[in-house]
Amino acid sequence: MASRTVSKDIITLRGSASIVSEFFGYAANSILYNRGIYPEESFSKVKKYGLTLLLTQDDGVKSFISGLTSQLSEWLEAGKLQRVVLVIMSKATSEVLERWNFNIETDAEVVEKGVIKEKSDKEIMREIQAIMRQIASCITYLPCLDEACVFDVLAYTDKDTTVPMAWVESDAKLINNPQMVKLHSFDTKIHKVDTIVSYKNDEWEDEE
Amino acid sequence: MIFMPKKLEPFPFLSFCKEPNASKRQGGKREMQFLTPPSRKRRAEAEAEAGTSAGTSGAAASPVSDRRIVLYEQREAVPFQVPRASFGPSDQLMCTYHCRQMVKSEFFVALDTAEKENAEYKARLAALNEQLYKIEEEREKYRDEASFLQQELAASKARENSLQERFLKEVDNSEERYRDQLRRISELEFEIKKEMDSRVAAEQFTETLKETVRELQTKLESLSDSSDREINSLRRELSYVQDESKFSSSKVTAELERTTLRAESAEEEAELLNEQLIGLKEQLDECLTQKGEIEHNHSSSNISPSNGSSDDDKKMIKLLQEELHNYEKEVQEARKLKSSQLNSELLKEKLLEEQSRRERAELELSKLHELQVKAQKLELELTSWKSLLNDIPDIGSYSDIPKKFAELQKEALENMAKLGEITAQLKEIKVAMEYADLSKQRAETECMLAKEKVESSSLEVKRLQLMLASVTEERDRLRKDSSASNKDAGPSDDSRVEELEAALNDKEQMMKEMESSLQEHREMIAHQHAELKLFNDRLTDESKKVKSLERESDRLRHEVALLESKLGHGDYSSSNTKVLRMVNTLAVENEAKQTIEALQAELKRTTERLQAVEELKGQFDAALPEKLIQLKNQIAVLEKREERYKAVFAEKISVFRKACCSLFGYKIVMDDQKRPNGIPVTRFTLQSIYAQSDDEKLEFEYESGSMNIVMNDYTSQTDIAHQIEIFIRKMNSIPAFTANLTVECFNRRTLC
């Protein structure tokens, strides 16, 4: 067997920020599809990360997510973004049912000095692929969302971050006594993203 | 390094036996004497004769006496050379013949015996030689074995040496590592102690701070609740005020309209009254003119007195006067009526206004009470907050509290970071301990191997010693046998024996050297055992430390899990982080659009209404500016009167309340509320003046003419409930209940 030489690609802060923000866009679409927030017929298939993923064709949601990812990329380049949370709430009662928590650790040295890191793109894609697979398989253990739900996105930023026009300060929209499941993480050597999904305890599970 | 034994040239030697009497040493050599049986007396006499006859010759001796086998010729030559001259010829010949015969016979006998002995000795020699040969073979075997054992010994020595060297090196390395680790462990322990102390102190501090934070949070929550409630109440008040203002504005407009209507009606009435007045005045004038005429006529008729006409005139005058009087009365009555009407209407309006003012004043009074209670609560909270501020260190004002929170949170974060560092250090220590354990295990296994080898080598050495002992025993035995057998063998055997003795000595020296080396090995092994024990003790201590560190690491892992759960829960520190949300969410957008459209439509409608109102206002303004000014003046006057009535009413109502309280013994608080279904309900709270605590309050609800008691903690007490059951439920009399309660409270107070 021939020996494999692992080729490493150069990764800059901007590149890493675009990878992470793009990942969040696809992850949000995947979550919206898998949790049934929007009807299945409003999604179309695309190839990304070596997988067949589903992207929404609703103009409103599309524009919302594109605006969101552009702002997240900006914050990531500035090193101001700490966490991104996708919150799924009941439309009727505004009760928070699920929180998809994407924790981001930024290498401060890269932000301050503009140091370049090296990591194979394939390796990063593989790590993201694993997370996407886990998101797709989450329907096996997450409780069913029987009622109509809406989603919202929260960004945990540094205290000194200026609030853009389309953003306001908000509460954290926490769940009381949630169940938590830790998913895989991926690392671009500049940004490390950990994924945790916390969901409201199902009454059936409590009774059991 | 392989040691080969020296190749000893095999030489035949008799087995050396150590003779007990072998004490003759000449030049370091032992002389072996072959013991022969004791000579006979004849031999002794012959020897003596031969000795005397051959005293001069040094070599004279019979073979028997000399114990040498001498040839016959020599023997014959020796004894007969000297004594020939002493004896006679015949006698001498006979004697010599007899002597010769005797000597011959003796010689033959001795020869026979010697030959026998020789044969015996030869046989013995042969046997001994055989034995020797066997012994030599065995010796060679043993030598080979000894050489083999020596080789093995040497090899084992070399292995031992190499093992010892390796072991020593490893021991030195492990010692150095242990020392380093001990140093590191001691340093880490010191640091851990420091960290633990700081952590304990920080934990205690954080606990105290958490408690204070919890208290502050609860208070904040309560304050926020109270502020929310206040805000809600203020909003309600605002809405009330707005409603009131609307109501007042509508009232004012209604009053305006009323006043305008009144004014119009008053004008009409005034016109009517003026017309009446004018009519009455005209009548008066007519009457006066008539009166004047009559008087003139009377005066003119006074000149021509005529009784009949004067009576008529008087009557006419009286009638006219009466009519005048009546007219005046009527006018006065009309004026009075007019004024009374005006007064009554004014009074009615005043009554209505006063009633509404009274209601408003009562509302405001109740609100005042609530506000006073709220103000007291707020004052209490303020005092508690101030006392809290005094309790919390480094805080001078309320604005310092969030800073203190931020500082505490920073400290908590720093402690968490330190904890993280400690966990990392612990992990490193763990790794080092694992490495030390592995090296310890390796050293132990090597020690075990070395021990086993040393034991095996010691066993081999013992075996060799036993073999050597047995070999020496055999050697001694053979020596004895060989010395006994080979005494007569001759000088060649002596050299062999000497060679064998030399070889024995060499072997003995080698054995001594091996024994000394064995002792040294034993000492080394004992020393290594002692060192092993020391290392084992140290290892047990290290393992205990490792266990304690493992426990700490488990605790820290648990804490890390808690922190991760908090992270997953979404907790964050507000000093470093803020949560932002995109406003232009999809659902809100649609709703916002809808609301915007609705608001825009309302705006259009309101602008149209405003335009219409402004047009009307303009029209209105154009028509009655003066009337408006008058009405405004009236309104100002009425408002002043209202304020005066308010003040008077407030005084009156306070007097009324005090009178009610002193007369009936209850402080009454009235509060208008609305039920969830929208029905307005008036709630009355009664507190007896003889009540012993503030909790002793009775609550009643007045709804559409019926008064119902509301159960609370005080009324749910057994004795009160019993009274309620009797007086209210059964007898349907609240006054009786309140009177009974007053009497009971009074009795309690006076008795106490």
mmCIF file of N, CA and C in Angstrom, chain B residues 20-77:
data_model
loop_
_atom_site.group_PDB
_atom_site.id
_atom_site.type_symbol
_atom_site.label_atom_id
_atom_site.label_comp_id
_atom_site.label_asym_id
_atom_site.label_seq_id
_atom_site.Cartn_x
_atom_site.Cartn_y
_atom_site.Cartn_z
ATOM 1 N N PRO B 20 47.888 -38.429 57.489
ATOM 2 C CA PRO B 20 47.865 -37.742 58.778
ATOM 3 C C PRO B 20 49.249 -37.416 59.315
ATOM 4 N N ASN B 21 50.172 -38.248 58.977
ATOM 5 C CA ASN B 21 51.512 -38.011 59.530
ATOM 6 C C ASN B 21 52.428 -37.372 58.544
ATOM 7 N N ALA B 22 51.870 -36.905 57.444
ATOM 8 C CA ALA B 22 52.733 -36.312 56.423
ATOM 9 C C ALA B 22 53.100 -34.919 56.840
ATOM 10 N N SER B 23 54.062 -34.866 57.652
ATOM 11 C CA SER B 23 54.486 -33.559 58.145
ATOM 12 C C SER B 23 55.869 -33.211 57.695
ATOM 13 N N LYS B 24 56.497 -34.145 56.986
ATOM 14 C CA LYS B 24 57.854 -33.864 56.565
ATOM 15 C C LYS B 24 57.822 -32.985 55.359
ATOM 16 N N ARG B 25 58.416 -31.956 55.464
ATOM 17 C CA ARG B 25 58.471 -31.046 54.325
ATOM 18 C C ARG B 25 59.888 -30.631 54.137
ATOM 19 N N GLN B 26 60.339 -30.863 52.919
ATOM 20 C CA GLN B 26 61.675 -30.424 52.622
ATOM 21 C C GLN B 26 61.598 -29.570 51.393
ATOM 22 N N GLY B 27 61.813 -28.326 51.578
ATOM 23 C CA GLY B 27 61.726 -27.380 50.459
ATOM 24 C C GLY B 27 60.315 -27.265 49.927
ATOM 25 N N GLY B 28 59.352 -27.430 50.877
ATOM 26 C CA GLY B 28 57.958 -27.272 50.472
ATOM 27 C C GLY B 28 57.368 -28.524 49.894
ATOM 28 N N LYS B 29 58.099 -29.583 49.835
ATOM 29 C CA LYS B 29 57.556 -30.820 49.280
ATOM 30 C C LYS B 29 57.384 -31.829 50.383
ATOM 31 N N ARG B 30 56.460 -32.645 50.151
ATOM 32 C CA ARG B 30 56.240 -33.682 51.122
ATOM 33 C C ARG B 30 56.974 -34.935 50.667
ATOM 34 N N GLU B 31 57.515 -35.649 51.614
ATOM 35 C CA GLU B 31 58.154 -36.927 51.268
ATOM 36 C C GLU B 31 57.193 -38.023 51.577
ATOM 37 N N MET B 32 57.031 -38.813 50.636
ATOM 38 C CA MET B 32 56.136 -39.955 50.811
ATOM 39 C C MET B 32 56.996 -41.165 51.169
ATOM 40 N N GLN B 33 56.606 -41.787 52.171
ATOM 41 C CA GLN B 33 57.333 -42.985 52.582
ATOM 42 C C GLN B 33 56.444 -44.176 52.427
ATOM 43 N N PHE B 34 56.958 -45.126 51.807
ATOM 44 C CA PHE B 34 56.210 -46.365 51.664
ATOM 45 C C PHE B 34 56.473 -47.206 52.892
ATOM 46 N N LEU B 35 55.479 -47.432 53.616
ATOM 47 C CA LEU B 35 55.650 -48.211 54.839
ATOM 48 C C LEU B 35 55.697 -49.680 54.472
ATOM 49 N N THR B 36 56.730 -50.346 54.965
ATOM 50 C CA THR B 36 56.855 -51.795 54.750
ATOM 51 C C THR B 36 56.681 -52.485 56.084
ATOM 52 N N PRO B 37 56.361 -53.676 56.021
ATOM 53 C CA PRO B 37 56.193 -54.394 57.291
ATOM 54 C C PRO B 37 57.499 -54.366 58.077
ATOM 55 N N PRO B 38 57.441 -54.445 59.392
ATOM 56 C CA PRO B 38 58.639 -54.345 60.245
ATOM 57 C C PRO B 38 59.574 -55.535 59.982
ATOM 58 N N SER B 39 60.897 -55.232 60.003
ATOM 59 C CA SER B 39 61.872 -56.307 59.739
ATOM 60 C C SER B 39 61.902 -57.264 60.918
ATOM 61 N N ARG B 40 62.372 -58.465 60.517
ATOM 62 C CA ARG B 40 62.518 -59.459 61.596
ATOM 63 C C ARG B 40 63.731 -59.140 62.445
ATOM 64 N N LYS B 41 63.881 -59.936 63.461
ATOM 65 C CA LYS B 41 65.029 -59.681 64.349
ATOM 66 C C LYS B 41 66.311 -60.048 63.665
ATOM 67 N N ARG B 42 66.188 -61.127 62.891
ATOM 68 C CA ARG B 42 67.396 -61.542 62.160
ATOM 69 C C ARG B 42 67.853 -60.493 61.212
ATOM 70 N N ARG B 43 66.969 -60.023 60.570
ATOM 71 C CA ARG B 43 67.310 -58.964 59.643
ATOM 72 C C ARG B 43 67.945 -57.820 60.397
ATOM 73 N N ALA B 44 67.431 -57.612 61.551
ATOM 74 C CA ALA B 44 67.963 -56.517 62.363
ATOM 75 C C ALA B 44 69.367 -56.832 62.797
ATOM 76 N N GLU B 45 69.587 -58.130 63.205
ATOM 77 C CA GLU B 45 70.934 -58.489 63.638
ATOM 78 C C GLU B 45 71.876 -58.473 62.459
ATOM 79 N N ALA B 46 71.318 -58.997 61.354
ATOM 80 C CA ALA B 46 72.162 -58.995 60.151
ATOM 81 C C ALA B 46 72.495 -57.575 59.748
ATOM 82 N N GLU B 47 71.535 -56.799 59.879
ATOM 83 C CA GLU B 47 71.753 -55.384 59.524
ATOM 84 C C GLU B 47 72.772 -54.782 60.472
ATOM 85 N N ALA B 48 72.615 -55.176 61.721
ATOM 86 C CA ALA B 48 73.561 -54.612 62.702
ATOM 87 C C ALA B 48 74.973 -55.089 62.376
ATOM 88 N N GLU B 49 75.060 -56.399 62.052
ATOM 89 C CA GLU B 49 76.389 -56.915 61.689
ATOM 90 C C GLU B 49 76.868 -56.265 60.422
ATOM 91 N N ALA B 50 75.911 -56.211 59.509
ATOM 92 C CA ALA B 50 76.297 -55.557 58.248
ATOM 93 C C ALA B 50 76.621 -54.104 58.500
ATOM 94 N N GLY B 51 75.898 -53.598 59.438
ATOM 95 C CA GLY B 51 76.143 -52.194 59.718
ATOM 96 C C GLY B 51 77.517 -51.976 60.318
ATOM 97 N N THR B 52 77.858 -52.881 61.251
ATOM 98 C CA THR B 52 79.191 -52.746 61.871
ATOM 99 C C THR B 52 80.280 -53.081 60.878
ATOM 100 N N SER B 53 79.981 -54.112 60.077
ATOM 101 C CA SER B 53 81.004 -54.463 59.068
ATOM 102 C C SER B 53 81.098 -53.444 57.989
ATOM 103 N N ALA B 54 80.020 -52.910 57.699
ATOM 104 C CA ALA B 54 80.036 -51.893 56.608
ATOM 105 C C ALA B 54 79.751 -50.519 57.160
ATOM 106 N N GLY B 55 80.353 -50.309 58.299
ATOM 107 C CA GLY B 55 80.063 -49.024 58.911
ATOM 108 C C GLY B 55 80.697 -47.884 58.152
ATOM 109 N N THR B 56 81.817 -48.205 57.592
ATOM 110 C CA THR B 56 82.512 -47.132 56.881
ATOM 111 C C THR B 56 81.840 -46.767 55.582
ATOM 112 N N SER B 57 81.283 -47.771 54.904
ATOM 113 C CA SER B 57 80.635 -47.439 53.612
ATOM 114 C C SER B 57 79.275 -46.816 53.865
ATOM 115 N N GLY B 58 79.049 -45.832 53.186
ATOM 116 C CA GLY B 58 77.787 -45.132 53.389
ATOM 117 C C GLY B 58 76.629 -45.893 52.809
ATOM 118 N N ALA B 59 76.920 -46.677 51.824
ATOM 119 C CA ALA B 59 75.796 -47.325 51.170
ATOM 120 C C ALA B 59 75.521 -48.701 51.713
ATOM 121 N N ALA B 60 76.168 -49.124 52.878
ATOM 122 C CA ALA B 60 76.000 -50.482 53.350
ATOM 123 C C ALA B 60 74.645 -50.663 54.017
ATOM 124 N N ALA B 61 73.972 -51.707 53.563
ATOM 125 C CA ALA B 61 72.681 -52.044 54.166
ATOM 126 C C ALA B 61 72.155 -53.287 53.485
ATOM 127 N N SER B 62 71.565 -54.171 54.300
ATOM 128 C CA SER B 62 70.867 -55.292 53.669
ATOM 129 C C SER B 62 69.600 -54.780 53.014
ATOM 130 N N PRO B 63 69.204 -55.488 52.111
ATOM 131 C CA PRO B 63 68.001 -55.018 51.447
ATOM 132 C C PRO B 63 66.799 -54.969 52.405
ATOM 133 N N VAL B 64 66.939 -55.885 53.383
ATOM 134 C CA VAL B 64 65.810 -55.892 54.309
ATOM 135 C C VAL B 64 65.883 -54.723 55.267
ATOM 136 N N SER B 65 67.112 -54.532 55.737
ATOM 137 C CA SER B 65 67.229 -53.445 56.717
ATOM 138 C C SER B 65 67.118 -52.089 56.081
ATOM 139 N N ASP B 66 67.724 -51.988 54.931
ATOM 140 C CA ASP B 66 67.653 -50.690 54.233
ATOM 141 C C ASP B 66 66.275 -50.407 53.664
ATOM 142 N N ARG B 67 65.595 -51.460 53.568
ATOM 143 C CA ARG B 67 64.287 -51.404 52.934
ATOM 144 C C ARG B 67 64.416 -51.033 51.483
ATOM 145 N N ARG B 68 65.464 -51.491 50.972
ATOM 146 C CA ARG B 68 65.680 -51.311 49.541
ATOM 147 C C ARG B 68 65.904 -52.661 48.928
ATOM 148 N N ILE B 69 65.381 -52.758 47.750
ATOM 149 C CA ILE B 69 65.647 -54.008 47.033
ATOM 150 C C ILE B 69 66.950 -53.818 46.293
ATOM 151 N N VAL B 70 67.916 -54.512 46.771
ATOM 152 C CA VAL B 70 69.271 -54.365 46.193
ATOM 153 C C VAL B 70 69.576 -55.620 45.430
ATOM 154 N N LEU B 71 70.242 -55.418 44.374
ATOM 155 C CA LEU B 71 70.595 -56.593 43.558
ATOM 156 C C LEU B 71 71.496 -57.523 44.340
ATOM 157 N N TYR B 72 71.349 -58.759 43.919
ATOM 158 C CA TYR B 72 72.097 -59.782 44.629
ATOM 159 C C TYR B 72 73.590 -59.509 44.537
ATOM 160 N N GLU B 73 74.081 -59.166 43.378
ATOM 161 C CA GLU B 73 75.508 -58.951 43.195
ATOM 162 C C GLU B 73 75.991 -57.829 44.071
ATOM 163 N N GLN B 74 75.260 -56.864 44.061
ATOM 164 C CA GLN B 74 75.640 -55.713 44.886
ATOM 165 C C GLN B 74 75.564 -56.053 46.352
ATOM 166 N N ARG B 75 74.461 -56.727 46.585
ATOM 167 C CA ARG B 75 74.288 -57.119 47.968
ATOM 168 C C ARG B 75 75.394 -58.031 48.410
ATOM 169 N N GLU B 76 75.670 -58.928 47.487
ATOM 170 C CA GLU B 76 76.752 -59.831 47.841
ATOM 171 C C GLU B 76 78.057 -59.093 47.914
ATOM 172 N N ALA B 77 78.175 -58.216 47.039
ATOM 173 C CA ALA B 77 79.431 -57.480 47.032
ATOM 174 C C ALA B 77 79.590 -56.659 48.295
#
